[in-house]
Structure formats: structure tokens, C-alpha cells
């Protein structure tokens, strides 16, 4: 939207059939990653206004968390992007869009996460958990 004129400059149903966009995160390279319908990871090139990657992750990782805002994406200070799913904590490579499961905690993440001092914090019901993020390879 143009803030001065209050006119919408661009709008489009980026992915046909999607009911809900759950979370979005931007990269320094101008890519917008998102989760749609708790299952579909997509990468949107903001300059070209085009979806450049789509992948249904439900079979490998279960559904994305959906409570607490939902904060599915958890960025780290070094630019890495982690994601919370029923099956665990995954990392998405912003350059290739590859998603790798990094941790399978004993209790599945249910709520969104937060990064602090090298750990990702998340909750399962009334319990608070944390996972130590390993160094980047």
C-alpha cells in the first residue's frame, strides 16, 4: 500500500487454494518465506512478486505449530532460520529452500518459539522447553 495515497499497489492470491498463511519471515536477500495451511512451505521473491518454491512438509515433519502467535519461524542472530513442527525443530536453508530436521525432542513443540542466548525456547502445554542450537556447519 502506498501510505501517502492509501492505495493498494499490489495484491494477489499467491497460492491458489490456500486457506491461511500462518507465519512469514524475510531474509536479508529479499526472500519472504512462509507457511500456508500449517503444511506448505513457500518462498516468495518480493522483487519479482512470484512464488519461487513450494514444498508440502506434512509427511516429513507433521503440521507446523499454531499457537502463540504462531511464531513457526525462529531466526537466529547469525541469519539461520529454524522452524517448529510436530515432529521437531527443523532448519531451512534460505539459499536452497532445503529443510532439514535438526532435533526430535521427546515432547513435540506445540507453541511458537523464541531464540535467546543460543537456545530455542518453546512450550508444550504448560511445560517450557529449550533446545541448544548447534553451531552452523
Short mmCIF file of N, CA and C in Angstrom, two decimals:
data_model
loop_
_atom_site.label_atom_id
_atom_site.label_comp_id
_atom_site.label_asym_id
_atom_site.label_seq_id
_atom_site.Cartn_x
_atom_site.Cartn_y
_atom_site.Cartn_z
N UNK A 1 0.84 -1.17 0.00
CA UNK A 1 0.00 0.00 0.00
C UNK A 1 0.89 1.24 0.00
N UNK A 2 0.51 2.20 -0.79
CA UNK A 2 1.16 3.49 -0.78
C UNK A 2 0.60 4.25 0.42
N UNK A 3 1.45 4.53 1.39
CA UNK A 3 0.98 5.14 2.64
C UNK A 3 0.46 6.56 2.43
N UNK A 4 0.98 7.24 1.44
CA UNK A 4 0.53 8.61 1.20
C UNK A 4 -0.87 8.64 0.57
N UNK A 5 -1.07 7.82 -0.45
CA UNK A 5 -2.35 7.82 -1.15
C UNK A 5 -3.35 6.82 -0.58
N UNK A 6 -2.86 5.91 0.24
CA UNK A 6 -3.70 4.84 0.83
C UNK A 6 -4.25 3.89 -0.23
N UNK A 7 -3.58 3.84 -1.37
CA UNK A 7 -3.99 2.95 -2.46
C UNK A 7 -3.18 1.66 -2.41
N UNK A 8 -3.86 0.55 -2.63
CA UNK A 8 -3.18 -0.74 -2.70
C UNK A 8 -2.42 -0.80 -4.02
N UNK A 9 -1.10 -1.03 -3.94
CA UNK A 9 -0.27 -1.07 -5.13
C UNK A 9 -0.27 -2.45 -5.78
N UNK A 10 -0.39 -3.47 -4.96
CA UNK A 10 -0.35 -4.83 -5.49
C UNK A 10 -1.02 -5.76 -4.51
N UNK A 11 -1.76 -6.71 -5.06
CA UNK A 11 -2.40 -7.73 -4.23
C UNK A 11 -2.71 -8.89 -5.16
N UNK A 12 -2.47 -10.11 -4.63
CA UNK A 12 -2.69 -11.30 -5.45
C UNK A 12 -2.79 -12.52 -4.55
N UNK A 13 -3.60 -13.47 -4.94
CA UNK A 13 -3.63 -14.76 -4.25
C UNK A 13 -2.39 -15.51 -4.72
N UNK A 14 -1.35 -15.48 -3.92
CA UNK A 14 -0.06 -16.03 -4.34
C UNK A 14 -0.10 -17.53 -4.58
N UNK A 15 -0.89 -18.25 -3.78
CA UNK A 15 -1.00 -19.71 -3.93
C UNK A 15 -2.48 -20.06 -3.97
N UNK A 16 -2.92 -20.59 -5.07
CA UNK A 16 -4.33 -20.97 -5.22
C UNK A 16 -4.74 -22.02 -4.19
N UNK A 17 -5.93 -21.86 -3.63
CA UNK A 17 -6.49 -22.84 -2.73
C UNK A 17 -6.07 -22.74 -1.28
N UNK A 18 -5.13 -21.88 -0.97
CA UNK A 18 -4.67 -21.74 0.41
C UNK A 18 -5.75 -21.07 1.24
N UNK A 19 -5.97 -21.58 2.43
CA UNK A 19 -6.96 -21.02 3.34
C UNK A 19 -6.36 -20.01 4.31
N UNK A 20 -5.06 -20.21 4.67
CA UNK A 20 -4.48 -19.36 5.71
C UNK A 20 -2.96 -19.34 5.59
N UNK A 21 -2.39 -18.16 5.71
CA UNK A 21 -0.95 -18.00 5.83
C UNK A 21 -0.65 -17.88 7.32
N UNK A 22 0.12 -18.83 7.86
CA UNK A 22 0.32 -18.90 9.30
C UNK A 22 1.44 -18.02 9.82
N UNK A 23 2.52 -17.89 9.05
CA UNK A 23 3.66 -17.13 9.53
C UNK A 23 4.52 -16.75 8.33
N UNK A 24 5.23 -15.63 8.46
CA UNK A 24 6.13 -15.15 7.41
C UNK A 24 7.44 -14.70 8.04
N UNK A 25 8.53 -14.82 7.27
CA UNK A 25 9.81 -14.29 7.71
C UNK A 25 10.57 -13.82 6.47
N UNK A 26 11.28 -12.70 6.60
CA UNK A 26 12.05 -12.14 5.49
C UNK A 26 13.53 -12.43 5.68
N UNK A 27 14.23 -12.63 4.57
CA UNK A 27 15.67 -12.82 4.62
C UNK A 27 16.36 -11.54 4.15
N UNK A 28 17.65 -11.45 4.43
CA UNK A 28 18.44 -10.29 4.01
C UNK A 28 18.52 -10.19 2.49
N UNK A 29 18.31 -11.33 1.81
CA UNK A 29 18.39 -11.37 0.36
C UNK A 29 17.08 -10.97 -0.32
N UNK A 30 16.06 -10.61 0.45
CA UNK A 30 14.80 -10.17 -0.14
C UNK A 30 13.80 -11.27 -0.42
N UNK A 31 14.02 -12.42 0.20
CA UNK A 31 13.08 -13.53 0.04
C UNK A 31 12.14 -13.53 1.24
N UNK A 32 10.88 -13.85 0.99
CA UNK A 32 9.90 -14.00 2.06
C UNK A 32 9.52 -15.47 2.13
N UNK A 33 9.84 -16.11 3.26
CA UNK A 33 9.43 -17.49 3.48
C UNK A 33 8.13 -17.47 4.27
N UNK A 34 7.28 -18.45 3.99
CA UNK A 34 6.02 -18.52 4.72
C UNK A 34 5.55 -19.95 4.86
N UNK A 35 4.58 -20.11 5.75
CA UNK A 35 3.89 -21.39 5.93
C UNK A 35 2.41 -21.13 5.64
N UNK A 36 1.85 -21.96 4.79
CA UNK A 36 0.43 -21.87 4.46
C UNK A 36 -0.26 -23.15 4.93
N UNK A 37 -1.41 -22.98 5.54
CA UNK A 37 -2.23 -24.10 6.00
C UNK A 37 -1.46 -25.10 6.87
N UNK A 38 -0.47 -24.62 7.58
CA UNK A 38 0.34 -25.40 8.52
C UNK A 38 1.16 -26.51 7.87
N UNK A 39 1.16 -26.60 6.55
CA UNK A 39 1.85 -27.70 5.88
C UNK A 39 2.78 -27.26 4.75
N UNK A 40 2.46 -26.16 4.11
CA UNK A 40 3.14 -25.77 2.87
C UNK A 40 4.16 -24.67 3.12
N UNK A 41 5.44 -25.01 2.95
CA UNK A 41 6.50 -24.00 2.98
C UNK A 41 6.57 -23.38 1.60
N UNK A 42 6.65 -22.05 1.56
CA UNK A 42 6.83 -21.38 0.27
C UNK A 42 7.86 -20.29 0.41
N UNK A 43 8.50 -19.99 -0.72
CA UNK A 43 9.44 -18.87 -0.80
C UNK A 43 8.91 -17.92 -1.85
N UNK A 44 8.80 -16.66 -1.47
CA UNK A 44 8.25 -15.61 -2.32
C UNK A 44 9.34 -14.59 -2.61
N UNK A 45 9.64 -14.39 -3.88
CA UNK A 45 10.60 -13.37 -4.29
C UNK A 45 9.85 -12.04 -4.33
N UNK A 46 10.15 -11.18 -3.38
CA UNK A 46 9.40 -9.92 -3.24
C UNK A 46 9.64 -8.98 -4.42
N UNK A 47 10.82 -8.99 -4.99
CA UNK A 47 11.10 -8.11 -6.13
C UNK A 47 10.31 -8.52 -7.36
N UNK A 48 10.26 -9.83 -7.61
CA UNK A 48 9.54 -10.35 -8.78
C UNK A 48 8.07 -10.62 -8.49
N UNK A 49 7.70 -10.54 -7.20
CA UNK A 49 6.32 -10.83 -6.78
C UNK A 49 5.88 -12.19 -7.30
N UNK A 50 6.72 -13.19 -6.99
CA UNK A 50 6.50 -14.51 -7.53
C UNK A 50 6.92 -15.58 -6.53
N UNK A 51 6.09 -16.64 -6.43
CA UNK A 51 6.46 -17.80 -5.63
C UNK A 51 7.55 -18.55 -6.38
N UNK A 52 8.70 -18.79 -5.73
CA UNK A 52 9.81 -19.47 -6.39
C UNK A 52 10.05 -20.87 -5.84
N UNK A 53 9.35 -21.22 -4.75
CA UNK A 53 9.49 -22.57 -4.17
C UNK A 53 8.25 -22.89 -3.36
N UNK A 54 7.80 -24.15 -3.47
CA UNK A 54 6.71 -24.67 -2.64
C UNK A 54 7.05 -26.10 -2.26
N UNK A 55 6.78 -26.46 -1.00
CA UNK A 55 7.02 -27.83 -0.56
C UNK A 55 6.07 -28.17 0.58
N UNK A 56 5.33 -29.25 0.43
CA UNK A 56 4.46 -29.72 1.50
C UNK A 56 5.31 -30.54 2.46
N UNK A 57 5.40 -30.10 3.71
CA UNK A 57 6.27 -30.72 4.71
C UNK A 57 5.53 -31.65 5.67
N UNK A 58 4.22 -31.78 5.52
CA UNK A 58 3.44 -32.54 6.49
C UNK A 58 3.92 -33.99 6.60
N UNK A 59 4.20 -34.65 5.50
CA UNK A 59 4.62 -36.05 5.55
C UNK A 59 5.91 -36.27 6.30
N UNK A 60 6.86 -35.33 6.19
CA UNK A 60 8.16 -35.47 6.86
C UNK A 60 8.18 -34.90 8.26
N UNK A 61 7.47 -33.78 8.47
CA UNK A 61 7.63 -33.04 9.72
C UNK A 61 6.34 -32.85 10.50
N UNK A 62 5.22 -33.30 9.98
CA UNK A 62 3.95 -33.06 10.65
C UNK A 62 3.49 -31.64 10.38
N UNK A 63 2.50 -31.21 11.13
CA UNK A 63 1.99 -29.85 10.99
C UNK A 63 2.89 -28.86 11.70
N UNK A 64 2.91 -27.63 11.22
CA UNK A 64 3.63 -26.56 11.91
C UNK A 64 2.86 -26.19 13.18
N UNK A 65 3.59 -25.68 14.17
CA UNK A 65 2.93 -25.23 15.40
C UNK A 65 1.92 -24.15 15.04
N UNK A 66 0.94 -23.94 15.91
CA UNK A 66 -0.10 -22.98 15.53
C UNK A 66 -0.59 -22.10 16.67
N UNK A 67 0.03 -22.18 17.81
CA UNK A 67 -0.39 -21.33 18.91
C UNK A 67 0.69 -20.29 19.20
N UNK A 68 0.39 -19.33 20.03
CA UNK A 68 1.34 -18.31 20.46
C UNK A 68 1.78 -17.40 19.33
N UNK A 69 0.93 -17.13 18.42
CA UNK A 69 1.21 -16.05 17.51
C UNK A 69 1.42 -16.27 16.05
N UNK A 70 1.77 -17.37 15.47
CA UNK A 70 2.20 -18.66 15.98
C UNK A 70 3.71 -18.81 16.10
N UNK A 71 4.49 -17.92 15.53
CA UNK A 71 5.96 -17.96 15.59
C UNK A 71 6.53 -19.33 15.19
N UNK A 72 6.17 -19.77 14.00
CA UNK A 72 6.71 -21.01 13.44
C UNK A 72 8.19 -20.83 13.12
N UNK A 73 8.52 -19.69 12.51
CA UNK A 73 9.90 -19.38 12.15
C UNK A 73 10.61 -18.77 13.35
N UNK A 74 11.83 -19.27 13.62
CA UNK A 74 12.63 -18.74 14.72
C UNK A 74 13.99 -18.36 14.14
N UNK A 75 14.22 -17.06 13.93
CA UNK A 75 15.51 -16.64 13.38
C UNK A 75 16.58 -16.59 14.46
N UNK A 76 17.82 -16.87 14.05
CA UNK A 76 18.94 -16.74 14.98
C UNK A 76 19.77 -15.52 14.56
N UNK A 77 20.58 -14.98 15.46
CA UNK A 77 21.35 -13.78 15.13
C UNK A 77 22.32 -13.96 13.96
N UNK A 78 22.74 -15.20 13.69
CA UNK A 78 23.68 -15.43 12.59
C UNK A 78 22.98 -15.63 11.24
N UNK A 79 21.67 -15.39 11.19
CA UNK A 79 20.93 -15.46 9.93
C UNK A 79 20.30 -16.80 9.62
N UNK A 80 20.49 -17.78 10.48
CA UNK A 80 19.85 -19.08 10.25
C UNK A 80 18.37 -18.97 10.59
N UNK A 81 17.57 -19.83 9.94
CA UNK A 81 16.12 -19.82 10.18
C UNK A 81 15.69 -21.22 10.60
N UNK A 82 15.11 -21.31 11.78
CA UNK A 82 14.60 -22.57 12.30
C UNK A 82 13.08 -22.54 12.24
N UNK A 83 12.48 -23.74 12.25
CA UNK A 83 11.03 -23.86 12.18
C UNK A 83 10.57 -24.91 13.18
N UNK A 84 9.38 -24.70 13.74
CA UNK A 84 8.84 -25.64 14.73
C UNK A 84 7.69 -26.43 14.13
N UNK A 85 7.81 -27.76 14.22
CA UNK A 85 6.81 -28.68 13.70
C UNK A 85 6.46 -29.72 14.77
N UNK A 86 5.41 -30.47 14.52
CA UNK A 86 5.02 -31.53 15.44
C UNK A 86 6.14 -32.54 15.64
N UNK A 87 6.90 -32.82 14.60
CA UNK A 87 7.97 -33.82 14.71
C UNK A 87 9.27 -33.25 15.25
N UNK A 88 9.37 -31.93 15.39
CA UNK A 88 10.59 -31.38 15.96
C UNK A 88 10.97 -30.03 15.40
N UNK A 89 12.27 -29.75 15.53
CA UNK A 89 12.83 -28.47 15.12
C UNK A 89 13.61 -28.67 13.83
N UNK A 90 13.27 -27.90 12.81
CA UNK A 90 13.92 -28.01 11.51
C UNK A 90 14.63 -26.70 11.19
N UNK A 91 15.53 -26.77 10.23
CA UNK A 91 16.22 -25.58 9.75
C UNK A 91 16.00 -25.47 8.25
N UNK A 92 15.69 -24.27 7.79
CA UNK A 92 15.51 -24.03 6.36
C UNK A 92 16.73 -23.26 5.85
N UNK A 93 17.28 -23.72 4.76
CA UNK A 93 18.40 -23.04 4.12
C UNK A 93 17.82 -21.94 3.22
N UNK A 94 18.07 -20.67 3.53
CA UNK A 94 17.47 -19.59 2.75
C UNK A 94 17.92 -19.55 1.29
N UNK A 95 19.06 -20.15 0.99
CA UNK A 95 19.56 -20.12 -0.39
C UNK A 95 18.97 -21.23 -1.25
N UNK A 96 18.80 -22.43 -0.67
CA UNK A 96 18.32 -23.58 -1.45
C UNK A 96 16.88 -23.96 -1.14
N UNK A 97 16.33 -23.44 -0.06
CA UNK A 97 14.98 -23.77 0.44
C UNK A 97 14.92 -25.18 1.01
N UNK A 98 16.05 -25.85 1.16
CA UNK A 98 16.07 -27.20 1.74
C UNK A 98 15.73 -27.12 3.23
N UNK A 99 14.91 -28.06 3.68
CA UNK A 99 14.50 -28.12 5.08
C UNK A 99 15.06 -29.40 5.69
N UNK A 100 15.80 -29.25 6.80
CA UNK A 100 16.43 -30.38 7.47
C UNK A 100 15.96 -30.46 8.91
N UNK A 101 15.52 -31.63 9.32
CA UNK A 101 15.13 -31.85 10.71
C UNK A 101 16.40 -31.85 11.55
N UNK A 102 16.48 -30.97 12.55
CA UNK A 102 17.67 -30.84 13.39
C UNK A 102 17.51 -31.50 14.76
N UNK A 103 16.29 -31.56 15.27
CA UNK A 103 16.08 -32.14 16.60
C UNK A 103 14.70 -32.74 16.69
N UNK A 104 14.62 -33.91 17.33
CA UNK A 104 13.35 -34.56 17.61
C UNK A 104 13.19 -34.65 19.13
N UNK A 105 12.65 -33.60 19.74
CA UNK A 105 12.53 -33.58 21.19
C UNK A 105 11.53 -34.63 21.68
N UNK A 106 11.66 -35.05 22.95
CA UNK A 106 10.75 -36.06 23.49
C UNK A 106 9.29 -35.62 23.51
N UNK A 107 9.05 -34.33 23.63
CA UNK A 107 7.69 -33.79 23.56
C UNK A 107 7.64 -32.82 22.39
N UNK A 108 6.67 -33.02 21.53
CA UNK A 108 6.56 -32.22 20.32
C UNK A 108 6.26 -30.76 20.63
N UNK A 109 6.94 -29.84 19.95
CA UNK A 109 6.58 -28.43 20.10
C UNK A 109 5.12 -28.21 19.72
N UNK A 110 4.43 -27.43 20.53
CA UNK A 110 3.03 -27.12 20.25
C UNK A 110 2.84 -25.62 20.02
N UNK A 111 3.68 -24.84 20.65
CA UNK A 111 3.55 -23.38 20.58
C UNK A 111 4.78 -22.78 19.93
N UNK A 112 4.65 -21.55 19.49
CA UNK A 112 5.73 -20.85 18.82
C UNK A 112 6.98 -20.70 19.67
N UNK A 113 8.08 -20.44 18.99
CA UNK A 113 9.37 -20.39 19.66
C UNK A 113 9.98 -19.01 19.72
N UNK A 114 11.04 -18.93 20.53
CA UNK A 114 11.82 -17.70 20.67
C UNK A 114 13.29 -18.10 20.84
N UNK A 115 14.18 -17.28 20.31
CA UNK A 115 15.62 -17.54 20.39
C UNK A 115 16.24 -16.63 21.44
N UNK A 116 17.07 -17.21 22.31
CA UNK A 116 17.80 -16.42 23.31
C UNK A 116 19.08 -17.15 23.68
N UNK A 117 20.20 -16.46 23.57
CA UNK A 117 21.50 -16.96 24.03
C UNK A 117 21.80 -18.38 23.55
N UNK A 118 21.60 -18.63 22.27
CA UNK A 118 21.97 -19.91 21.70
C UNK A 118 20.97 -21.03 21.90
N UNK A 119 19.78 -20.70 22.38
CA UNK A 119 18.75 -21.72 22.62
C UNK A 119 17.44 -21.28 21.98
N UNK A 120 16.66 -22.27 21.53
CA UNK A 120 15.30 -22.02 21.08
C UNK A 120 14.38 -22.49 22.18
N UNK A 121 13.51 -21.60 22.62
CA UNK A 121 12.53 -21.91 23.67
C UNK A 121 11.17 -22.10 23.02
N UNK A 122 10.44 -23.10 23.51
CA UNK A 122 9.09 -23.38 23.05
C UNK A 122 8.35 -24.08 24.17
N UNK A 123 7.06 -24.19 24.03
CA UNK A 123 6.29 -24.86 25.09
C UNK A 123 5.44 -25.97 24.51
N UNK A 124 5.07 -26.87 25.41
CA UNK A 124 4.14 -27.96 25.11
C UNK A 124 3.13 -27.95 26.25
N UNK A 125 1.99 -27.38 26.00
CA UNK A 125 1.01 -27.26 27.08
C UNK A 125 1.52 -26.31 28.15
N UNK A 126 1.67 -26.81 29.37
CA UNK A 126 2.12 -25.96 30.48
C UNK A 126 3.62 -26.04 30.70
N UNK A 127 4.33 -26.84 29.91
CA UNK A 127 5.77 -27.02 30.10
C UNK A 127 6.58 -26.17 29.13
N UNK A 128 7.65 -25.57 29.66
CA UNK A 128 8.57 -24.78 28.85
C UNK A 128 9.81 -25.64 28.57
N UNK A 129 10.24 -25.66 27.32
CA UNK A 129 11.40 -26.45 26.91
C UNK A 129 12.39 -25.55 26.19
N UNK A 130 13.64 -26.02 26.09
CA UNK A 130 14.61 -25.32 25.27
C UNK A 130 15.51 -26.34 24.59
N UNK A 131 16.06 -25.92 23.48
CA UNK A 131 16.97 -26.74 22.69
C UNK A 131 18.18 -25.90 22.36
N UNK A 132 19.37 -26.44 22.63
CA UNK A 132 20.60 -25.72 22.33
C UNK A 132 20.89 -25.83 20.83
N UNK A 133 20.99 -24.68 20.20
CA UNK A 133 21.24 -24.63 18.76
C UNK A 133 22.71 -24.96 18.50
N UNK A 134 22.98 -25.98 17.69
CA UNK A 134 24.38 -26.31 17.40
C UNK A 134 25.00 -25.26 16.48
N UNK A 135 26.33 -25.16 16.51
CA UNK A 135 26.98 -24.20 15.61
C UNK A 135 26.67 -24.51 14.15
N UNK A 136 26.68 -23.48 13.33
CA UNK A 136 26.46 -23.67 11.89
C UNK A 136 27.60 -24.47 11.30
N UNK A 137 27.28 -25.29 10.31
CA UNK A 137 28.33 -26.10 9.65
C UNK A 137 28.91 -25.37 8.48
#
